[in-house]
GROMACS .gro file of N, CA and C in nm:
model
  438
    1MET      N    1  -1.190   3.518   6.651
    1MET     CA    2  -1.103   3.475   6.757
    1MET      C    3  -1.187   3.451   6.883
    2ALA      N    4  -1.152   3.348   6.959
    2ALA     CA    5  -1.223   3.316   7.083
    2ALA      C    6  -1.207   3.430   7.183
    3ARG      N    7  -1.312   3.457   7.258
    3ARG     CA    8  -1.310   3.563   7.358
    3ARG      C    9  -1.269   3.511   7.495
    4ALA      N   10  -1.325   3.397   7.534
    4ALA     CA   11  -1.295   3.341   7.665
    4ALA      C   12  -1.338   3.196   7.670
    5LEU      N   13  -1.275   3.121   7.756
    5LEU     CA   14  -1.311   2.983   7.779
    5LEU      C   15  -1.381   2.976   7.914
    6ALA      N   16  -1.500   2.916   7.916
    6ALA     CA   17  -1.574   2.900   8.041
    6ALA      C   18  -1.605   2.752   8.061
    7THR      N   19  -1.630   2.715   8.182
    7THR     CA   20  -1.665   2.578   8.216
    7THR      C   21  -1.816   2.561   8.207
    8TYR      N   22  -1.860   2.448   8.150
    8TYR     CA   23  -2.003   2.416   8.143
    8TYR      C   24  -2.021   2.276   8.199
    9ILE      N   25  -2.116   2.260   8.289
    9ILE     CA   26  -2.140   2.130   8.350
    9ILE      C   27  -2.290   2.104   8.358
   10SER      N   28  -2.329   1.979   8.334
   10SER     CA   29  -2.468   1.937   8.350
   10SER      C   30  -2.473   1.842   8.468
   11LEU      N   31  -2.555   1.876   8.565
   11LEU     CA   32  -2.568   1.796   8.687
   11LEU      C   33  -2.704   1.729   8.690
   12PRO      N   34  -2.715   1.621   8.766
   12PRO     CA   35  -2.840   1.543   8.770
   12PRO      C   36  -2.946   1.603   8.862
   13GLY      N   37  -2.999   1.719   8.824
   13GLY     CA   38  -3.105   1.782   8.903
   13GLY      C   39  -3.055   1.865   9.020
   14THR      N   40  -2.925   1.888   9.029
   14THR     CA   41  -2.869   1.964   9.141
   14THR      C   42  -2.800   2.092   9.097
   15THR      N   43  -2.821   2.134   8.974
   15THR     CA   44  -2.749   2.250   8.922
   15THR      C   45  -2.781   2.377   9.001
   16ALA      N   46  -2.907   2.403   9.032
   16ALA     CA   47  -2.942   2.525   9.106
   16ALA      C   48  -2.875   2.524   9.244
   17GLU      N   49  -2.882   2.410   9.312
   17GLU     CA   50  -2.821   2.399   9.445
   17GLU      C   51  -2.669   2.419   9.436
   18ALA      N   52  -2.607   2.358   9.336
   18ALA     CA   53  -2.462   2.372   9.319
   18ALA      C   54  -2.424   2.516   9.289
   19MET      N   55  -2.497   2.579   9.199
   19MET     CA   56  -2.466   2.718   9.164
   19MET      C   57  -2.481   2.812   9.284
   20HIS      N   58  -2.585   2.791   9.363
   20HIS     CA   59  -2.602   2.874   9.483
   20HIS      C   60  -2.487   2.850   9.581
   21HIS      N   61  -2.446   2.725   9.597
   21HIS     CA   62  -2.335   2.691   9.686
   21HIS      C   63  -2.206   2.757   9.638
   22TRP      N   64  -2.176   2.745   9.509
   22TRP     CA   65  -2.054   2.805   9.455
   22TRP      C   66  -2.061   2.958   9.464
   23HIS      N   67  -2.179   3.015   9.446
   23HIS     CA   68  -2.196   3.159   9.458
   23HIS      C   69  -2.163   3.206   9.601
   24GLU      N   70  -2.206   3.129   9.702
   24GLU     CA   71  -2.174   3.163   9.841
   24GLU      C   72  -2.023   3.164   9.864
   25ILE      N   73  -1.953   3.072   9.800
   25ILE     CA   74  -1.808   3.060   9.821
   25ILE      C   75  -1.730   3.163   9.739
   26PHE      N   76  -1.758   3.173   9.611
   26PHE     CA   77  -1.677   3.255   9.521
   26PHE      C   78  -1.734   3.394   9.494
   27GLY      N   79  -1.861   3.418   9.533
   27GLY     CA   80  -1.922   3.548   9.507
   27GLY      C   81  -1.958   3.563   9.361
   28GLY      N   82  -1.969   3.686   9.314
   28GLY     CA   83  -1.999   3.713   9.175
   28GLY      C   84  -2.146   3.731   9.148
   29GLU      N   85  -2.182   3.711   9.021
   29GLU     CA   86  -2.320   3.730   8.976
   29GLU      C   87  -2.376   3.596   8.930
   30LEU      N   88  -2.490   3.559   8.986
   30LEU     CA   89  -2.555   3.431   8.956
   30LEU      C   90  -2.686   3.455   8.884
   31ASN      N   91  -2.706   3.384   8.772
   31ASN     CA   92  -2.832   3.388   8.698
   31ASN      C   93  -2.876   3.245   8.670
   32ILE      N   94  -3.001   3.215   8.702
   32ILE     CA   95  -3.056   3.081   8.679
   32ILE      C   96  -3.189   3.093   8.606
   33MET      N   97  -3.203   3.019   8.497
   33MET     CA   98  -3.327   3.013   8.421
   33MET      C   99  -3.373   2.866   8.418
   34THR      N  100  -3.497   2.842   8.455
   34THR     CA  101  -3.548   2.706   8.451
   34THR      C  102  -3.627   2.683   8.321
   35TYR      N  103  -3.653   2.557   8.293
   35TYR     CA  104  -3.734   2.526   8.174
   35TYR      C  105  -3.876   2.579   8.190
   36ASP      N  106  -3.919   2.606   8.313
   36ASP     CA  107  -4.051   2.666   8.335
   36ASP      C  108  -4.058   2.805   8.271
   37ASP      N  109  -3.942   2.869   8.252
   37ASP     CA  110  -3.934   3.004   8.195
   37ASP      C  111  -3.910   3.004   8.044
   38VAL      N  112  -3.901   2.885   7.986
   38VAL     CA  113  -3.865   2.873   7.844
   38VAL      C  114  -3.982   2.813   7.766
   39PRO      N  115  -4.016   2.869   7.650
   39PRO     CA  116  -4.119   2.805   7.568
   39PRO      C  117  -4.072   2.667   7.524
   40MET      N  118  -4.152   2.566   7.551
   40MET     CA  119  -4.111   2.428   7.524
   40MET      C  120  -4.160   2.376   7.389
   41GLU      N  121  -4.233   2.457   7.316
   41GLU     CA  122  -4.285   2.412   7.186
   41GLU      C  123  -4.169   2.373   7.094
   42GLY      N  124  -4.176   2.252   7.042
   42GLY     CA  125  -4.074   2.203   6.950
   42GLY      C  126  -3.952   2.140   7.017
   43MET      N  127  -3.947   2.141   7.152
   43MET     CA  128  -3.834   2.079   7.221
   43MET      C  129  -3.846   1.927   7.211
   44PRO      N  130  -3.736   1.857   7.187
   44PRO     CA  131  -3.741   1.712   7.171
   44PRO      C  132  -3.738   1.635   7.302
   45PHE      N  133  -3.760   1.701   7.414
   45PHE     CA  134  -3.757   1.633   7.544
   45PHE      C  135  -3.854   1.701   7.639
   46GLU      N  136  -3.884   1.633   7.748
   46GLU     CA  137  -3.976   1.684   7.851
   46GLU      C  138  -3.897   1.693   7.982
   47PRO      N  139  -3.851   1.813   8.019
   47PRO     CA  140  -3.772   1.825   8.142
   47PRO      C  141  -3.859   1.812   8.267
   48HIS      N  142  -3.795   1.778   8.376
   48HIS     CA  143  -3.863   1.772   8.504
   48HIS      C  144  -3.904   1.914   8.546
   49PRO      N  145  -4.015   1.928   8.617
   49PRO     CA  146  -4.056   2.062   8.663
   49PRO      C  147  -3.944   2.129   8.744
   50GLY      N  148  -3.916   2.254   8.714
   50GLY     CA  149  -3.814   2.329   8.785
   50GLY      C  150  -3.672   2.301   8.742
   51ALA      N  151  -3.653   2.213   8.642
   51ALA     CA  152  -3.518   2.181   8.596
   51ALA      C  153  -3.449   2.306   8.540
   52VAL      N  154  -3.320   2.316   8.566
   52VAL     CA  155  -3.242   2.432   8.520
   52VAL      C  156  -3.211   2.417   8.371
   53ALA      N  157  -3.253   2.516   8.295
   53ALA     CA  158  -3.223   2.518   8.151
   53ALA      C  159  -3.086   2.579   8.125
   54HIS      N  160  -3.053   2.682   8.201
   54HIS     CA  161  -2.923   2.748   8.184
   54HIS      C  162  -2.894   2.832   8.307
   55ALA      N  163  -2.775   2.817   8.359
   55ALA     CA  164  -2.732   2.896   8.474
   55ALA      C  165  -2.592   2.945   8.447
   56THR      N  166  -2.562   3.064   8.497
   56THR     CA  167  -2.427   3.118   8.486
   56THR      C  168  -2.387   3.178   8.620
   57LEU      N  169  -2.262   3.156   8.654
   57LEU     CA  170  -2.200   3.220   8.769
   57LEU      C  171  -2.073   3.285   8.718
   58ASP      N  172  -2.073   3.418   8.717
   58ASP     CA  173  -1.955   3.495   8.679
   58ASP      C  174  -1.896   3.553   8.806
   59PHE      N  175  -1.774   3.515   8.836
   59PHE     CA  176  -1.710   3.561   8.959
   59PHE      C  177  -1.568   3.608   8.926
   60PRO      N  178  -1.505   3.682   9.016
   60PRO     CA  179  -1.370   3.729   8.988
   60PRO      C  180  -1.277   3.611   8.953
   61GLY      N  181  -1.228   3.611   8.832
   61GLY     CA  182  -1.136   3.507   8.790
   61GLY      C  183  -1.198   3.390   8.717
   62GLY      N  184  -1.330   3.389   8.698
   62GLY     CA  185  -1.386   3.273   8.630
   62GLY      C  186  -1.532   3.283   8.597
   63SER      N  187  -1.578   3.183   8.524
   63SER     CA  188  -1.717   3.174   8.485
   63SER      C  189  -1.755   3.027   8.476
   64ILE      N  190  -1.869   2.993   8.535
   64ILE     CA  191  -1.921   2.856   8.527
   64ILE      C  192  -2.062   2.867   8.472
   65ALA      N  193  -2.093   2.784   8.375
   65ALA     CA  194  -2.229   2.775   8.322
   65ALA      C  195  -2.274   2.630   8.336
   66GLY      N  196  -2.405   2.608   8.336
   66GLY     CA  197  -2.451   2.472   8.347
   66GLY      C  198  -2.601   2.459   8.336
   67SER      N  199  -2.644   2.335   8.341
   67SER     CA  200  -2.786   2.303   8.336
   67SER      C  201  -2.807   2.167   8.401
   68ASP      N  202  -2.934   2.133   8.420
   68ASP     CA  203  -2.967   2.000   8.469
   68ASP      C  204  -2.969   1.902   8.353
   69VAL      N  205  -2.931   1.779   8.379
   69VAL     CA  206  -2.943   1.672   8.281
   69VAL      C  207  -3.092   1.653   8.255
   70VAL      N  208  -3.132   1.641   8.129
   70VAL     CA  209  -3.275   1.633   8.099
   70VAL      C  210  -3.323   1.493   8.063
   71ASP      N  211  -3.233   1.396   8.062
   71ASP     CA  212  -3.279   1.260   8.037
   71ASP      C  213  -3.266   1.180   8.166
   72ASP      N  214  -3.303   1.054   8.162
   72ASP     CA  215  -3.302   0.970   8.282
   72ASP      C  216  -3.177   0.884   8.292
   73LYS      N  217  -3.076   0.913   8.211
   73LYS     CA  218  -2.952   0.837   8.218
   73LYS      C  219  -2.869   0.883   8.339
   74THR      N  220  -2.782   0.796   8.383
   74THR     CA  221  -2.693   0.829   8.493
   74THR      C  222  -2.556   0.862   8.436
   75TYR      N  223  -2.506   0.979   8.470
   75TYR     CA  224  -2.374   1.023   8.424
   75TYR      C  225  -2.283   1.039   8.544
   76PRO      N  226  -2.159   0.991   8.534
   76PRO     CA  227  -2.069   1.006   8.648
   76PRO      C  228  -2.027   1.152   8.664
   77ILE      N  229  -2.036   1.201   8.786
   77ILE     CA  230  -1.990   1.336   8.816
   77ILE      C  231  -1.855   1.328   8.887
   78ARG      N  232  -1.850   1.249   8.994
   78ARG     CA  233  -1.726   1.238   9.071
   78ARG      C  234  -1.626   1.155   8.991
   79ASP      N  235  -1.520   1.221   8.950
   79ASP     CA  236  -1.419   1.156   8.867
   79ASP      C  237  -1.292   1.239   8.874
   80THR      N  238  -1.181   1.178   8.841
   80THR     CA  239  -1.055   1.252   8.836
   80THR      C  240  -1.013   1.282   8.693
   81ALA      N  241  -1.101   1.254   8.598
   81ALA     CA  242  -1.070   1.279   8.457
   81ALA      C  243  -1.082   1.427   8.422
   82TYR      N  244  -1.145   1.506   8.509
   82TYR     CA  245  -1.162   1.648   8.485
   82TYR      C  246  -1.162   1.719   8.620
   83SER      N  247  -1.142   1.846   8.620
   83SER     CA  248  -1.159   1.929   8.740
   83SER      C  249  -1.179   2.073   8.697
   84PHE      N  250  -1.232   2.152   8.788
   84PHE     CA  251  -1.235   2.296   8.771
   84PHE      C  252  -1.105   2.346   8.834
   85LEU      N  253  -1.020   2.408   8.756
   85LEU     CA  254  -0.891   2.458   8.807
   85LEU      C  255  -0.902   2.608   8.828
   86LEU      N  256  -0.880   2.651   8.951
   86LEU     CA  257  -0.883   2.794   8.983
   86LEU      C  258  -0.744   2.834   9.033
   87THR      N  259  -0.683   2.927   8.964
   87THR     CA  260  -0.553   2.980   9.004
   87THR      C  261  -0.578   3.104   9.089
   88THR      N  262  -0.524   3.103   9.209
   88THR     CA  263  -0.548   3.211   9.304
   88THR      C  264  -0.426   3.303   9.315
   89GLN      N  265  -0.446   3.415   9.383
   89GLN     CA  266  -0.338   3.511   9.403
   89GLN      C  267  -0.232   3.457   9.498
   90ASN      N  268  -0.274   3.377   9.597
   90ASN     CA  269  -0.179   3.324   9.695
   90ASN      C  270  -0.232   3.195   9.756
   91ALA      N  271  -0.147   3.130   9.832
   91ALA     CA  272  -0.180   3.000   9.890
   91ALA      C  273  -0.293   3.011   9.993
   92ASP      N  274  -0.296   3.118  10.071
   92ASP     CA  275  -0.400   3.132  10.172
   92ASP      C  276  -0.539   3.144  10.109
   93GLU      N  277  -0.549   3.214   9.995
   93GLU     CA  278  -0.677   3.225   9.925
   93GLU      C  279  -0.724   3.087   9.879
   94ALA      N  280  -0.635   3.009   9.822
   94ALA     CA  281  -0.670   2.874   9.778
   94ALA      C  282  -0.713   2.787   9.895
   95ARG      N  283  -0.637   2.792  10.002
   95ARG     CA  284  -0.673   2.714  10.122
   95ARG      C  285  -0.811   2.753  10.174
   96GLY      N  286  -0.842   2.882  10.169
   96GLY     CA  287  -0.973   2.929  10.214
   96GLY      C  288  -1.086   2.872  10.131
   97TYR      N  289  -1.071   2.873   9.998
   97TYR     CA  290  -1.173   2.815   9.910
   97TYR      C  291  -1.186   2.665   9.936
   98MET      N  292  -1.073   2.597   9.949
   98MET     CA  293  -1.077   2.453   9.973
   98MET      C  294  -1.150   2.422  10.104
   99ALA      N  295  -1.121   2.499  10.208
   99ALA     CA  296  -1.187   2.477  10.338
   99ALA      C  297  -1.338   2.497  10.326
  100GLN      N  298  -1.380   2.599  10.253
  100GLN     CA  299  -1.524   2.624  10.237
  100GLN      C  300  -1.592   2.511  10.161
  101LEU      N  301  -1.527   2.458  10.058
  101LEU     CA  302  -1.585   2.346   9.983
  101LEU      C  303  -1.593   2.221  10.070
  102ILE      N  304  -1.491   2.197  10.152
  102ILE     CA  305  -1.492   2.082  10.242
  102ILE      C  306  -1.598   2.101  10.350
  103ASP      N  307  -1.601   2.220  10.411
  103ASP     CA  308  -1.701   2.249  10.515
  103ASP      C  309  -1.844   2.239  10.461
  104GLY      N  310  -1.862   2.262  10.330
  104GLY     CA  311  -1.993   2.253  10.268
  104GLY      C  312  -2.033   2.111  10.230
  105GLY      N  313  -1.959   2.013  10.278
  105GLY     CA  314  -1.993   1.873  10.251
  105GLY      C  315  -1.898   1.802  10.157
  106GLY      N  316  -1.788   1.866  10.122
  106GLY     CA  317  -1.690   1.805  10.032
  106GLY      C  318  -1.584   1.728  10.107
  107SER      N  319  -1.482   1.685  10.033
  107SER     CA  320  -1.372   1.610  10.093
  107SER      C  321  -1.242   1.643  10.022
  108GLU      N  322  -1.133   1.640  10.097
  108GLU     CA  323  -1.003   1.668  10.040
  108GLU      C  324  -0.958   1.550   9.954
  109ALA      N  325  -0.912   1.579   9.834
  109ALA     CA  326  -0.858   1.475   9.746
  109ALA      C  327  -0.706   1.478   9.747
  110MET      N  328  -0.648   1.598   9.757
  110MET     CA  329  -0.503   1.615   9.761
  110MET      C  330  -0.475   1.741   9.842
  111PRO      N  331  -0.393   1.731   9.946
  111PRO     CA  332  -0.366   1.850  10.026
  111PRO      C  333  -0.298   1.959   9.944
  112PHE      N  334  -0.319   2.082   9.982
  112PHE     CA  335  -0.259   2.196   9.913
  112PHE      C  336  -0.116   2.210   9.960
  113GLU      N  337  -0.023   2.176   9.871
  113GLU     CA  338   0.119   2.174   9.905
  113GLU      C  339   0.200   2.226   9.789
  114GLN      N  340   0.329   2.248   9.815
  114GLN     CA  341   0.417   2.287   9.705
  114GLN      C  342   0.423   2.171   9.607
  115ALA      N  343   0.411   2.205   9.478
  115ALA     CA  344   0.407   2.104   9.372
  115ALA      C  345   0.547   2.082   9.313
  116PRO      N  346   0.574   1.962   9.262
  116PRO     CA  347   0.705   1.934   9.203
  116PRO      C  348   0.739   2.025   9.085
  117TRP      N  349   0.637   2.075   9.015
  117TRP     CA  350   0.661   2.160   8.898
  117TRP      C  351   0.674   2.307   8.937
  118GLY      N  352   0.670   2.337   9.067
  118GLY     CA  353   0.676   2.473   9.117
  118GLY      C  354   0.538   2.520   9.154
  119GLY      N  355   0.530   2.618   9.237
  119GLY     CA  356   0.400   2.667   9.280
  119GLY      C  357   0.336   2.576   9.382
  120TRP      N  358   0.207   2.596   9.401
  120TRP     CA  359   0.128   2.522   9.498
  120TRP      C  360   0.008   2.461   9.427
  121TYR      N  361  -0.037   2.345   9.478
  121TYR     CA  362  -0.147   2.275   9.413
  121TYR      C  363  -0.219   2.186   9.514
  122GLY      N  364  -0.352   2.177   9.502
  122GLY     CA  365  -0.432   2.086   9.584
  122GLY      C  366  -0.567   2.063   9.519
  123GLN      N  367  -0.639   1.961   9.569
  123GLN     CA  368  -0.769   1.925   9.511
  123GLN      C  369  -0.870   1.891   9.620
  124VAL      N  370  -0.996   1.923   9.592
  124VAL     CA  371  -1.107   1.880   9.677
  124VAL      C  372  -1.222   1.835   9.586
  125PHE      N  373  -1.304   1.746   9.639
  125PHE     CA  374  -1.432   1.713   9.576
  125PHE      C  375  -1.538   1.787   9.657
  126ASP      N  376  -1.627   1.861   9.589
  126ASP     CA  377  -1.734   1.928   9.662
  126ASP      C  378  -1.848   1.830   9.687
  127GLN      N  379  -1.952   1.878   9.753
  127GLN     CA  380  -2.064   1.792   9.789
  127GLN      C  381  -2.140   1.736   9.668
  128PHE      N  382  -2.117   1.793   9.551
  128PHE     CA  383  -2.184   1.748   9.430
  128PHE      C  384  -2.100   1.649   9.350
  129GLY      N  385  -1.978   1.621   9.398
  129GLY     CA  386  -1.889   1.529   9.330
  129GLY      C  387  -1.796   1.595   9.230
  130VAL      N  388  -1.801   1.727   9.220
  130VAL     CA  389  -1.716   1.800   9.126
  130VAL      C  390  -1.577   1.816   9.189
  131MET      N  391  -1.473   1.782   9.113
  131MET     CA  392  -1.338   1.801   9.163
  131MET      C  393  -1.291   1.943   9.131
  132TRP      N  394  -1.246   2.012   9.234
  132TRP     CA  395  -1.189   2.145   9.223
  132TRP      C  396  -1.040   2.134   9.248
  133ALA      N  397  -0.960   2.189   9.158
  133ALA     CA  398  -0.816   2.196   9.176
  133ALA      C  399  -0.779   2.342   9.195
  134PHE      N  400  -0.686   2.368   9.283
  134PHE     CA  401  -0.642   2.504   9.312
  134PHE      C  402  -0.492   2.512   9.296
  135SER      N  403  -0.446   2.622   9.239
  135SER     CA  404  -0.303   2.643   9.223
  135SER      C  405  -0.269   2.790   9.243
  136CYS      N  406  -0.143   2.816   9.270
  136CYS     CA  407  -0.093   2.953   9.271
  136CYS      C  408   0.055   2.948   9.236
  137ASP      N  409   0.109   3.062   9.200
  137ASP     CA  410   0.247   3.069   9.153
  137ASP      C  411   0.346   3.025   9.260
  138GLU      N  412   0.462   2.981   9.211
  138GLU     CA  413   0.562   2.927   9.302
  138GLU      C  414   0.620   3.030   9.397
  139ASP      N  415   0.609   3.157   9.366
  139ASP     CA  416   0.666   3.257   9.455
  139ASP      C  417   0.573   3.297   9.569
  140SER      N  418   0.459   3.227   9.580
  140SER     CA  419   0.372   3.252   9.694
  140SER      C  420   0.442   3.203   9.820
  141PRO      N  421   0.440   3.282   9.925
  141PRO     CA  422   0.514   3.244  10.046
  141PRO      C  423   0.453   3.121  10.113
  142ARG      N  424   0.541   3.044  10.176
  142ARG     CA  425   0.498   2.930  10.256
  142ARG      C  426   0.422   2.985  10.378
  143PRO      N  427   0.308   2.925  10.416
  143PRO     CA  428   0.235   2.979  10.531
  143PRO      C  429   0.314   2.963  10.659
  144GLN      N  430   0.293   3.055  10.752
  144GLN     CA  431   0.360   3.049  10.882
  144GLN      C  432   0.295   2.941  10.966
  145LEU      N  433   0.374   2.851  11.018
  145LEU     CA  434   0.324   2.747  11.109
  145LEU      C  435   0.346   2.794  11.252
  146ILE      N  436   0.243   2.789  11.331
  146ILE     CA  437   0.253   2.836  11.470
  146ILE      C  438   0.241   2.719  11.563
   0.00000   0.00000   0.00000
């Protein structure tokens, strides 16, 4: 039986930077191993110096793993076909994460508002082009407007 589902992403040489950025926002435990630390004998490719072979960020409520792309192809990162969805305890927590991702060089894709299906939902693209979606249960209180 499966134990847990985690997100895995390969970025174009920015995995270490992204993982450090996400660690600053979400906290948790960060581990990064580069190909410099891995025996390369028998590997079918030649990674760039310092390329990330495997990184993990385990934080309250989630886990992200990833590595750097090891070929010279261009892969789209910024897209709406996927997102990292984080369900928070309340709307203020989600808004806080969204603000940190935007302040870190990201942009709002969808404001955090009550969703037609109940609850709250919003989206941001971080500085790396990754779309983050945030949600919380419908019984989360509406924020006080002053």
